[in-house]
Amino acid sequence: MKTIIAAYSRDLQGSRLSLRSALCSLPTNTALPQEQLRPCLQLFSILQWIFSFLVMGMLALVILIYLFFTDLWPLSALYLSWILLDWDTPETGGRRSHWVRNWAVWNYFRDYFPIKLVKTHRLPPGRNYIIGSHPHGILCIGAFCNFSTESTGFSKKFPGIRPYLATLAGNFRLPLLREYMMSGGLCPVNRKAISYVLSQSGCGNAVVIVVGGAAESLSCQPGITTVILSRRRGFVRLALEHGADLVPSFSFGENELYQQVQFPEDSIFRTAQWKFQKLFGFAPCFFYGRGITSIQSKGFLPYPQPITTVVGEPISVPKIQDPSPQTVDLYHGMYKCSLLKLFHEHKTHYGLGEDADLRIL
């Protein structure tokens, strides 16, 4: 009996040692599945953003019209009534949501490229600002991530400042898309909306205007740094009328996200692009990026290239109710010089060579 018990004890001890050895041999890196999942979440964040801004508004409009001819027509009627009652909200400060601006999905959106916001000077919250954003690129991805979300820490870098990214007014007429855009702090890029933010919302407001607009997107090409500014004086006049300081900003890497099919200036296709842009407010660009499966494939996703948005030094602007053309030209020239200075001081830090130049049209 003692022999049997001793043998059983040895077997039990051996089993425990075997189990302990097996447990010790298991992989200890539990973060591996998360690391494998991260690229998928980053791709998802890009897909939802592209769907939201390029598809959601028109799709919601089609569904809304379709529901009018079904038994669910009261839903469409109620939402249409809401839009009519809420029609002017985008032009009167909007309806931003701290919760939406802090969605975790924006962190994956930021890390896909990645995107970074660089502060060079303090923006005192006792003033209002017009921040000029350059360049437009294809989809203004750097401007959106830095000024319409908190993923790059705008509120921490510029405490007391509320950014309003200005975009096409037509976007705020599309169902669902208007609510989505307002929640991020976007506003229409027109005089009424910008004047309201700068005059009726107190201090500490910063309207971000992509000065080059849709026309600038037509000249967007990797390795080419061109901005449209020489004839854009409206934002300077608005700054003078409201006493809002002018602040240049430049997104290094914005033009590297897509390849674009360029047409000769005198071609029929280029002429059609210009006429379409003047008629509808945006330019039909023929561009492509990477595919969903790999970077080597072709598709509509942007290439994962780093974007660094550098916010420059504010230019103090006096409040002049009816500024003269000479005064507008003076501050426009000051802004242009400040933008050039910002570009040349930081270009070698963020992917450009010492001989890189900023072409201003």
mmCIF file of C-alpha atoms in Angstrom:
data_model
loop_
_atom_site.group_PDB
_atom_site.id
_atom_site.type_symbol
_atom_site.label_atom_id
_atom_site.label_comp_id
_atom_site.label_asym_id
_atom_site.label_seq_id
_atom_site.Cartn_x
_atom_site.Cartn_y
_atom_site.Cartn_z
ATOM 1 C CA MET A 1 0.000 0.000 0.000
ATOM 2 C CA LYS A 2 2.787 2.441 0.899
ATOM 3 C CA THR A 3 4.432 1.685 -2.459
ATOM 4 C CA ILE A 4 1.181 2.494 -4.333
ATOM 5 C CA ILE A 5 0.690 5.770 -2.407
ATOM 6 C CA ALA A 6 4.282 6.825 -3.063
ATOM 7 C CA ALA A 7 3.918 6.089 -6.775
ATOM 8 C CA TYR A 8 0.654 8.042 -6.920
ATOM 9 C CA SER A 9 2.279 11.020 -5.168
ATOM 10 C CA ARG A 10 5.149 11.020 -7.687
ATOM 11 C CA ASP A 11 2.682 10.924 -10.591
ATOM 12 C CA LEU A 12 0.629 13.785 -9.096
ATOM 13 C CA GLN A 13 3.741 15.891 -8.521
ATOM 14 C CA GLY A 14 4.885 15.200 -12.068
ATOM 15 C CA SER A 15 1.486 16.253 -13.436
ATOM 16 C CA ARG A 16 1.660 19.524 -11.499
ATOM 17 C CA LEU A 17 5.140 20.200 -12.827
ATOM 18 C CA SER A 18 3.976 19.451 -16.386
ATOM 19 C CA LEU A 19 0.963 21.768 -16.010
ATOM 20 C CA ARG A 20 3.160 24.525 -14.576
ATOM 21 C CA SER A 21 5.642 24.134 -17.445
ATOM 22 C CA ALA A 22 2.797 24.304 -19.975
ATOM 23 C CA LEU A 23 1.412 27.498 -18.417
ATOM 24 C CA CYS A 24 4.849 29.097 -18.374
ATOM 25 C CA SER A 25 5.331 28.272 -22.040
ATOM 26 C CA LEU A 26 2.160 30.162 -23.057
ATOM 27 C CA PRO A 27 2.709 33.517 -24.856
ATOM 28 C CA THR A 28 2.932 36.346 -22.361
ATOM 29 C CA ASN A 29 2.314 39.130 -24.906
ATOM 30 C CA THR A 30 -1.467 39.563 -24.526
ATOM 31 C CA ALA A 31 -1.241 42.873 -26.395
ATOM 32 C CA LEU A 32 -0.528 41.087 -29.689
ATOM 33 C CA PRO A 33 -4.206 40.727 -30.713
ATOM 34 C CA GLN A 34 -4.725 44.432 -29.966
ATOM 35 C CA GLU A 35 -1.744 45.356 -32.108
ATOM 36 C CA GLN A 36 -3.135 43.224 -34.934
ATOM 37 C CA LEU A 37 -6.571 44.831 -34.520
ATOM 38 C CA ARG A 38 -5.268 48.411 -34.500
ATOM 39 C CA PRO A 39 -4.671 48.685 -38.304
ATOM 40 C CA CYS A 40 -8.206 47.391 -38.906
ATOM 41 C CA LEU A 41 -9.660 50.006 -36.561
ATOM 42 C CA GLN A 42 -7.614 52.700 -38.281
ATOM 43 C CA LEU A 43 -8.952 51.646 -41.682
ATOM 44 C CA PHE A 44 -12.481 51.625 -40.271
ATOM 45 C CA SER A 45 -12.061 55.164 -38.942
ATOM 46 C CA ILE A 46 -11.002 56.377 -42.392
ATOM 47 C CA LEU A 47 -13.846 54.522 -44.107
ATOM 48 C CA GLN A 48 -16.507 55.956 -41.801
ATOM 49 C CA TRP A 49 -15.147 59.477 -42.319
ATOM 50 C CA ILE A 50 -15.135 59.190 -46.115
ATOM 51 C CA PHE A 51 -18.627 57.670 -46.058
ATOM 52 C CA SER A 52 -19.896 60.424 -43.762
ATOM 53 C CA PHE A 53 -18.671 63.346 -45.833
ATOM 54 C CA LEU A 54 -19.002 61.964 -49.353
ATOM 55 C CA VAL A 55 -21.984 59.608 -49.154
ATOM 56 C CA MET A 56 -24.084 60.018 -46.002
ATOM 57 C CA GLY A 57 -25.782 63.295 -46.919
ATOM 58 C CA MET A 58 -26.958 62.225 -50.379
ATOM 59 C CA LEU A 59 -27.902 58.747 -49.149
ATOM 60 C CA ALA A 60 -29.981 60.215 -46.314
ATOM 61 C CA LEU A 61 -31.705 62.548 -48.777
ATOM 62 C CA VAL A 62 -32.617 59.642 -51.084
ATOM 63 C CA ILE A 63 -33.961 57.608 -48.135
ATOM 64 C CA LEU A 64 -35.930 60.617 -46.887
ATOM 65 C CA ILE A 65 -37.586 61.071 -50.283
ATOM 66 C CA TYR A 66 -38.291 57.337 -50.593
ATOM 67 C CA LEU A 67 -39.975 57.201 -47.195
ATOM 68 C CA PHE A 68 -42.448 59.876 -48.326
ATOM 69 C CA PHE A 69 -43.974 57.258 -50.643
ATOM 70 C CA THR A 70 -44.275 54.555 -47.972
ATOM 71 C CA ASP A 71 -46.264 54.027 -44.787
ATOM 72 C CA LEU A 72 -43.353 55.593 -42.918
ATOM 73 C CA TRP A 73 -43.943 59.021 -44.485
ATOM 74 C CA PRO A 74 -44.588 60.628 -41.037
ATOM 75 C CA LEU A 75 -40.895 60.075 -40.203
ATOM 76 C CA SER A 76 -39.832 62.053 -43.249
ATOM 77 C CA ALA A 77 -42.414 64.728 -42.518
ATOM 78 C CA LEU A 78 -41.215 65.113 -38.930
ATOM 79 C CA TYR A 79 -37.566 65.356 -39.914
ATOM 80 C CA LEU A 80 -38.334 67.828 -42.697
ATOM 81 C CA SER A 81 -40.257 69.963 -40.197
ATOM 82 C CA TRP A 82 -37.261 69.831 -37.870
ATOM 83 C CA ILE A 83 -34.891 70.966 -40.624
ATOM 84 C CA LEU A 84 -37.146 73.916 -41.485
ATOM 85 C CA LEU A 85 -37.298 74.991 -37.836
ATOM 86 C CA ASP A 86 -33.554 74.477 -37.425
ATOM 87 C CA TRP A 87 -32.575 75.949 -40.808
ATOM 88 C CA ASP A 88 -30.516 78.879 -39.495
ATOM 89 C CA THR A 89 -28.691 77.040 -36.707
ATOM 90 C CA PRO A 90 -25.524 76.313 -38.771
ATOM 91 C CA GLU A 91 -25.167 80.059 -39.396
ATOM 92 C CA THR A 92 -25.803 81.050 -35.793
ATOM 93 C CA GLY A 93 -23.053 79.219 -33.960
ATOM 94 C CA GLY A 94 -24.083 75.660 -34.728
ATOM 95 C CA ARG A 95 -24.515 72.918 -32.161
ATOM 96 C CA ARG A 96 -21.130 71.437 -31.255
ATOM 97 C CA SER A 97 -20.847 68.297 -29.165
ATOM 98 C CA HIS A 98 -17.940 67.755 -26.794
ATOM 99 C CA TRP A 99 -18.816 64.052 -26.814
ATOM 100 C CA VAL A 100 -18.579 63.708 -30.615
ATOM 101 C CA ARG A 101 -15.325 65.683 -30.795
ATOM 102 C CA ASN A 102 -13.818 63.233 -28.287
ATOM 103 C CA TRP A 103 -14.941 59.982 -29.925
ATOM 104 C CA ALA A 104 -12.302 57.270 -29.657
ATOM 105 C CA VAL A 105 -12.579 56.695 -33.415
ATOM 106 C CA TRP A 106 -10.779 60.005 -34.007
ATOM 107 C CA ASN A 107 -7.701 58.657 -32.217
ATOM 108 C CA TYR A 108 -7.513 55.815 -34.742
ATOM 109 C CA PHE A 109 -8.125 58.344 -37.510
ATOM 110 C CA ARG A 110 -5.164 60.392 -36.222
ATOM 111 C CA ASP A 111 -2.863 57.392 -35.876
ATOM 112 C CA TYR A 112 -3.544 56.080 -39.387
ATOM 113 C CA PHE A 113 -1.393 58.824 -40.972
ATOM 114 C CA PRO A 114 -0.366 59.971 -38.237
ATOM 115 C CA ILE A 115 -1.517 63.592 -37.739
ATOM 116 C CA LYS A 116 0.096 66.067 -35.357
ATOM 117 C CA LEU A 117 -0.750 69.620 -34.246
ATOM 118 C CA VAL A 118 2.166 71.948 -33.462
ATOM 119 C CA LYS A 119 1.728 75.133 -31.422
ATOM 120 C CA THR A 120 4.295 77.879 -32.008
ATOM 121 C CA HIS A 121 2.644 80.776 -30.167
ATOM 122 C CA ARG A 122 -0.047 81.260 -27.555
ATOM 123 C CA LEU A 123 -3.529 82.395 -28.609
ATOM 124 C CA PRO A 124 -4.937 84.489 -25.728
ATOM 125 C CA PRO A 125 -8.606 83.606 -25.108
ATOM 126 C CA GLY A 126 -9.489 87.279 -24.785
ATOM 127 C CA ARG A 127 -9.363 87.697 -28.578
ATOM 128 C CA ASN A 128 -11.134 86.200 -31.595
ATOM 129 C CA TYR A 129 -9.187 84.739 -34.511
ATOM 130 C CA ILE A 130 -9.370 83.798 -38.159
ATOM 131 C CA ILE A 131 -6.966 80.933 -38.789
ATOM 132 C CA GLY A 132 -5.994 80.492 -42.415
ATOM 133 C CA SER A 133 -5.463 76.829 -43.263
ATOM 134 C CA HIS A 134 -3.104 75.868 -46.110
ATOM 135 C CA PRO A 135 -3.025 73.878 -48.337
ATOM 136 C CA HIS A 136 -6.478 72.545 -49.204
ATOM 137 C CA GLY A 137 -5.270 69.169 -50.472
ATOM 138 C CA ILE A 138 -7.969 66.853 -51.782
ATOM 139 C CA LEU A 139 -10.149 66.424 -48.669
ATOM 140 C CA CYS A 140 -8.709 68.812 -46.016
ATOM 141 C CA ILE A 141 -7.911 65.858 -43.772
ATOM 142 C CA GLY A 142 -5.348 67.642 -41.607
ATOM 143 C CA ALA A 143 -7.640 70.616 -40.961
ATOM 144 C CA PHE A 144 -10.552 68.356 -40.046
ATOM 145 C CA CYS A 145 -8.601 66.174 -37.615
ATOM 146 C CA ASN A 146 -6.893 69.085 -35.850
ATOM 147 C CA PHE A 147 -9.768 71.565 -35.646
ATOM 148 C CA SER A 148 -12.944 69.434 -35.645
ATOM 149 C CA THR A 149 -11.823 66.717 -33.227
ATOM 150 C CA GLU A 150 -9.838 66.664 -30.004
ATOM 151 C CA SER A 151 -7.607 63.767 -31.068
ATOM 152 C CA THR A 152 -4.560 66.032 -31.449
ATOM 153 C CA GLY A 153 -5.326 68.001 -28.294
ATOM 154 C CA PHE A 154 -6.410 71.384 -29.673
ATOM 155 C CA SER A 155 -8.199 72.440 -26.470
ATOM 156 C CA LYS A 156 -5.192 71.481 -24.362
ATOM 157 C CA LYS A 157 -2.718 73.297 -26.596
ATOM 158 C CA PHE A 158 -4.952 76.362 -26.957
ATOM 159 C CA PRO A 159 -7.032 76.542 -23.765
ATOM 160 C CA GLY A 160 -10.068 78.791 -23.926
ATOM 161 C CA ILE A 161 -10.216 78.750 -27.759
ATOM 162 C CA ARG A 162 -13.197 77.238 -29.619
ATOM 163 C CA PRO A 163 -12.346 76.297 -33.233
ATOM 164 C CA TYR A 164 -14.952 76.477 -36.008
ATOM 165 C CA LEU A 165 -13.827 74.858 -39.250
ATOM 166 C CA ALA A 166 -15.626 76.596 -42.132
ATOM 167 C CA THR A 167 -16.775 74.478 -45.063
ATOM 168 C CA LEU A 168 -19.227 74.565 -47.986
ATOM 169 C CA ALA A 169 -22.639 75.882 -46.956
ATOM 170 C CA GLY A 170 -24.380 73.324 -49.153
ATOM 171 C CA ASN A 171 -23.270 70.522 -46.836
ATOM 172 C CA PHE A 172 -25.537 71.935 -44.128
ATOM 173 C CA ARG A 173 -28.627 71.496 -46.314
ATOM 174 C CA LEU A 174 -28.264 67.711 -46.476
ATOM 175 C CA PRO A 175 -30.134 65.631 -43.865
ATOM 176 C CA LEU A 176 -28.130 63.951 -41.094
ATOM 177 C CA LEU A 177 -24.877 65.294 -42.522
ATOM 178 C CA ARG A 178 -25.732 68.764 -41.189
ATOM 179 C CA GLU A 179 -26.149 67.431 -37.634
ATOM 180 C CA TYR A 180 -22.979 65.381 -37.917
ATOM 181 C CA MET A 181 -20.947 68.361 -39.112
ATOM 182 C CA MET A 182 -22.320 70.797 -36.551
ATOM 183 C CA SER A 183 -21.483 68.357 -33.753
ATOM 184 C CA GLY A 184 -17.805 68.651 -34.702
ATOM 185 C CA GLY A 185 -17.894 72.446 -34.648
ATOM 186 C CA LEU A 186 -18.049 73.020 -38.411
ATOM 187 C CA CYS A 187 -19.849 76.046 -39.825
ATOM 188 C CA PRO A 188 -20.714 77.378 -43.325
ATOM 189 C CA VAL A 189 -17.977 79.368 -45.014
ATOM 190 C CA ASN A 190 -20.092 82.459 -45.644
ATOM 191 C CA ARG A 191 -20.188 85.993 -44.250
ATOM 192 C CA LYS A 192 -23.280 85.463 -42.095
ATOM 193 C CA ALA A 193 -21.950 82.410 -40.251
ATOM 194 C CA ILE A 194 -18.424 83.747 -39.758
ATOM 195 C CA SER A 195 -19.648 87.179 -38.646
ATOM 196 C CA TYR A 196 -21.956 85.581 -36.088
ATOM 197 C CA VAL A 197 -19.123 83.571 -34.530
ATOM 198 C CA LEU A 198 -16.822 86.599 -34.409
ATOM 199 C CA SER A 199 -19.414 89.075 -33.084
ATOM 200 C CA GLN A 200 -22.174 87.234 -31.212
ATOM 201 C CA SER A 201 -20.335 84.429 -29.412
ATOM 202 C CA GLY A 202 -18.038 86.429 -27.138
ATOM 203 C CA CYS A 203 -14.257 85.977 -27.187
ATOM 204 C CA GLY A 204 -12.051 82.925 -27.611
ATOM 205 C CA ASN A 205 -13.475 81.889 -30.990
ATOM 206 C CA ALA A 206 -11.292 80.831 -33.914
ATOM 207 C CA VAL A 207 -12.824 80.447 -37.366
ATOM 208 C CA VAL A 208 -10.633 78.197 -39.509
ATOM 209 C CA ILE A 209 -10.875 79.035 -43.223
ATOM 210 C CA VAL A 210 -9.225 76.917 -45.908
ATOM 211 C CA VAL A 211 -8.311 79.993 -47.920
ATOM 212 C CA GLY A 212 -7.460 78.285 -51.212
ATOM 213 C CA GLY A 213 -10.827 76.560 -51.329
ATOM 214 C CA ALA A 214 -11.925 74.070 -53.937
ATOM 215 C CA ALA A 215 -9.889 75.766 -56.674
ATOM 216 C CA GLU A 216 -6.701 74.886 -54.823
ATOM 217 C CA SER A 217 -7.561 71.196 -54.826
ATOM 218 C CA LEU A 218 -7.121 71.111 -58.616
ATOM 219 C CA SER A 219 -3.408 71.894 -58.218
ATOM 220 C CA CYS A 220 -2.864 69.355 -55.458
ATOM 221 C CA GLN A 221 -0.025 66.957 -56.282
ATOM 222 C CA PRO A 222 2.547 65.104 -54.140
ATOM 223 C CA GLY A 223 5.792 67.042 -53.983
ATOM 224 C CA ILE A 224 4.182 70.286 -55.186
ATOM 225 C CA THR A 225 3.477 73.052 -52.674
ATOM 226 C CA THR A 226 1.112 75.587 -54.229
ATOM 227 C CA VAL A 227 -1.475 77.719 -52.458
ATOM 228 C CA ILE A 228 -4.047 80.162 -53.841
ATOM 229 C CA LEU A 229 -3.879 83.357 -51.812
ATOM 230 C CA SER A 230 -3.027 86.434 -53.888
ATOM 231 C CA ARG A 231 -6.630 87.276 -54.823
ATOM 232 C CA ARG A 232 -8.229 85.928 -51.637
ATOM 233 C CA ARG A 233 -8.861 89.036 -49.528
ATOM 234 C CA GLY A 234 -12.336 88.390 -48.144
ATOM 235 C CA PHE A 235 -11.066 86.705 -44.977
ATOM 236 C CA VAL A 236 -8.785 89.682 -44.290
ATOM 237 C CA ARG A 237 -11.691 92.109 -44.660
ATOM 238 C CA LEU A 238 -13.769 90.037 -42.228
ATOM 239 C CA ALA A 239 -10.899 90.041 -39.739
ATOM 240 C CA LEU A 240 -10.684 93.849 -39.928
ATOM 241 C CA GLU A 241 -14.434 94.336 -39.617
ATOM 242 C CA HIS A 242 -14.537 92.292 -36.413
ATOM 243 C CA GLY A 243 -11.074 92.997 -35.002
ATOM 244 C CA ALA A 244 -10.132 89.308 -35.204
ATOM 245 C CA ASP A 245 -6.422 88.478 -35.272
ATOM 246 C CA LEU A 246 -5.120 86.632 -38.321
ATOM 247 C CA VAL A 247 -3.245 83.372 -37.762
ATOM 248 C CA PRO A 248 -1.529 81.389 -40.553
ATOM 249 C CA SER A 249 -1.333 77.611 -40.370
ATOM 250 C CA PHE A 250 0.252 75.092 -42.707
ATOM 251 C CA SER A 251 -0.355 71.339 -42.933
ATOM 252 C CA PHE A 252 2.860 69.700 -44.098
ATOM 253 C CA GLY A 253 2.106 66.413 -45.880
ATOM 254 C CA GLU A 254 -1.480 67.255 -46.873
ATOM 255 C CA ASN A 255 -0.684 67.071 -50.587
ATOM 256 C CA GLU A 256 0.945 63.637 -50.238
ATOM 257 C CA LEU A 257 -2.248 61.738 -49.428
ATOM 258 C CA TYR A 258 -3.613 61.253 -52.954
ATOM 259 C CA GLN A 259 -2.483 61.081 -56.557
ATOM 260 C CA GLN A 260 -4.478 63.240 -58.946
ATOM 261 C CA VAL A 261 -4.965 63.090 -62.688
ATOM 262 C CA GLN A 262 -3.887 66.513 -63.961
ATOM 263 C CA PHE A 263 -5.282 67.967 -67.180
ATOM 264 C CA PRO A 264 -3.504 70.673 -69.228
ATOM 265 C CA GLU A 265 -4.703 74.210 -68.465
ATOM 266 C CA ASP A 266 -6.116 74.717 -71.961
ATOM 267 C CA SER A 267 -7.810 71.315 -72.210
ATOM 268 C CA ILE A 268 -11.573 70.840 -72.339
ATOM 269 C CA PHE A 269 -11.479 68.744 -69.162
ATOM 270 C CA ARG A 270 -9.699 71.478 -67.180
ATOM 271 C CA THR A 271 -12.183 74.064 -68.422
ATOM 272 C CA ALA A 272 -15.052 71.803 -67.372
ATOM 273 C CA GLN A 273 -13.532 71.462 -63.893
ATOM 274 C CA TRP A 274 -13.277 75.241 -63.480
ATOM 275 C CA LYS A 275 -16.849 75.833 -64.667
ATOM 276 C CA PHE A 276 -18.180 73.094 -62.373
ATOM 277 C CA GLN A 277 -16.299 74.598 -59.440
ATOM 278 C CA LYS A 278 -17.714 78.081 -60.070
ATOM 279 C CA LEU A 279 -21.236 76.700 -60.437
ATOM 280 C CA PHE A 280 -21.373 74.277 -57.491
ATOM 281 C CA GLY A 281 -18.614 75.545 -55.180
ATOM 282 C CA PHE A 282 -16.382 72.477 -55.350
ATOM 283 C CA ALA A 283 -14.121 71.006 -57.988
ATOM 284 C CA PRO A 284 -14.541 67.472 -59.419
ATOM 285 C CA CYS A 285 -11.055 66.037 -58.930
ATOM 286 C CA PHE A 286 -10.013 62.757 -60.515
ATOM 287 C CA PHE A 287 -7.883 61.298 -57.765
ATOM 288 C CA TYR A 288 -6.951 57.950 -56.318
ATOM 289 C CA GLY A 289 -5.205 56.567 -53.259
ATOM 290 C CA ARG A 290 -4.646 53.160 -51.783
ATOM 291 C CA GLY A 291 -7.055 50.253 -51.673
ATOM 292 C CA ILE A 292 -8.567 48.562 -48.648
ATOM 293 C CA THR A 293 -6.499 45.379 -48.901
ATOM 294 C CA SER A 294 -3.021 46.902 -49.216
ATOM 295 C CA ILE A 295 -1.083 50.098 -49.774
ATOM 296 C CA GLN A 296 0.076 48.822 -53.175
ATOM 297 C CA SER A 297 -3.487 48.491 -54.494
ATOM 298 C CA LYS A 298 -5.443 51.405 -55.953
ATOM 299 C CA GLY A 299 -8.551 52.784 -54.266
ATOM 300 C CA PHE A 300 -10.165 55.793 -52.617
ATOM 301 C CA LEU A 301 -8.417 55.660 -49.230
ATOM 302 C CA PRO A 302 -5.673 58.213 -48.532
ATOM 303 C CA TYR A 303 -2.101 57.007 -48.333
ATOM 304 C CA PRO A 304 -0.800 56.772 -44.731
ATOM 305 C CA GLN A 305 1.563 59.744 -44.914
ATOM 306 C CA PRO A 306 2.295 61.922 -41.853
ATOM 307 C CA ILE A 307 0.541 65.304 -41.624
ATOM 308 C CA THR A 308 1.838 68.029 -39.325
ATOM 309 C CA THR A 309 -0.260 71.162 -38.929
ATOM 310 C CA VAL A 310 1.793 74.084 -37.621
ATOM 311 C CA VAL A 311 -0.159 77.027 -36.206
ATOM 312 C CA GLY A 312 1.798 80.267 -36.524
ATOM 313 C CA GLU A 313 2.036 83.592 -34.749
ATOM 314 C CA PRO A 314 -1.133 85.729 -34.560
ATOM 315 C CA ILE A 315 -1.143 89.049 -36.410
ATOM 316 C CA SER A 316 -2.815 91.764 -34.335
ATOM 317 C CA VAL A 317 -5.684 93.292 -36.321
ATOM 318 C CA PRO A 318 -7.607 96.463 -35.353
ATOM 319 C CA LYS A 319 -11.383 96.673 -35.621
ATOM 320 C CA ILE A 320 -12.369 98.850 -38.584
ATOM 321 C CA GLN A 321 -16.030 98.866 -39.527
ATOM 322 C CA ASP A 322 -15.448 99.703 -43.193
ATOM 323 C CA PRO A 323 -11.788 99.062 -44.026
ATOM 324 C CA SER A 324 -10.385 100.673 -47.158
ATOM 325 C CA PRO A 325 -8.894 98.532 -49.950
ATOM 326 C CA GLN A 326 -5.456 99.874 -49.000
ATOM 327 C CA THR A 327 -5.880 98.687 -45.411
ATOM 328 C CA VAL A 328 -7.053 95.279 -46.591
ATOM 329 C CA ASP A 329 -4.032 95.035 -48.898
ATOM 330 C CA LEU A 330 -1.708 96.001 -46.031
ATOM 331 C CA TYR A 331 -2.900 93.228 -43.716
ATOM 332 C CA HIS A 332 -3.150 90.769 -46.592
ATOM 333 C CA GLY A 333 0.534 91.405 -47.298
ATOM 334 C CA MET A 334 1.380 90.950 -43.619
ATOM 335 C CA TYR A 335 -0.469 87.640 -43.600
ATOM 336 C CA LYS A 336 1.304 86.487 -46.758
ATOM 337 C CA CYS A 337 4.728 87.281 -45.272
ATOM 338 C CA SER A 338 3.800 85.503 -42.039
ATOM 339 C CA LEU A 339 2.713 82.397 -43.959
ATOM 340 C CA LEU A 340 5.954 82.322 -45.945
ATOM 341 C CA LYS A 341 7.957 82.698 -42.753
ATOM 342 C CA LEU A 342 6.037 79.849 -41.111
ATOM 343 C CA PHE A 343 6.610 77.595 -44.121
ATOM 344 C CA HIS A 344 10.354 78.205 -44.411
ATOM 345 C CA GLU A 345 11.009 77.907 -40.675
ATOM 346 C CA HIS A 346 9.408 74.455 -40.425
ATOM 347 C CA LYS A 347 9.702 72.840 -43.870
ATOM 348 C CA THR A 348 12.904 70.903 -43.145
ATOM 349 C CA HIS A 349 11.426 69.508 -39.916
ATOM 350 C CA TYR A 350 8.430 67.939 -41.634
ATOM 351 C CA GLY A 351 9.572 66.193 -44.788
ATOM 352 C CA LEU A 352 10.633 68.958 -47.169
ATOM 353 C CA GLY A 353 14.117 69.848 -48.339
ATOM 354 C CA GLU A 354 15.998 73.055 -47.762
ATOM 355 C CA ASP A 355 15.377 74.122 -51.367
ATOM 356 C CA ALA A 356 11.606 73.563 -51.180
ATOM 357 C CA ASP A 357 9.598 76.664 -52.027
ATOM 358 C CA LEU A 358 6.021 77.780 -51.431
ATOM 359 C CA ARG A 359 4.352 78.884 -54.635
ATOM 360 C CA ILE A 360 1.600 81.447 -54.044
ATOM 361 C CA LEU A 361 -0.917 82.099 -56.823
#
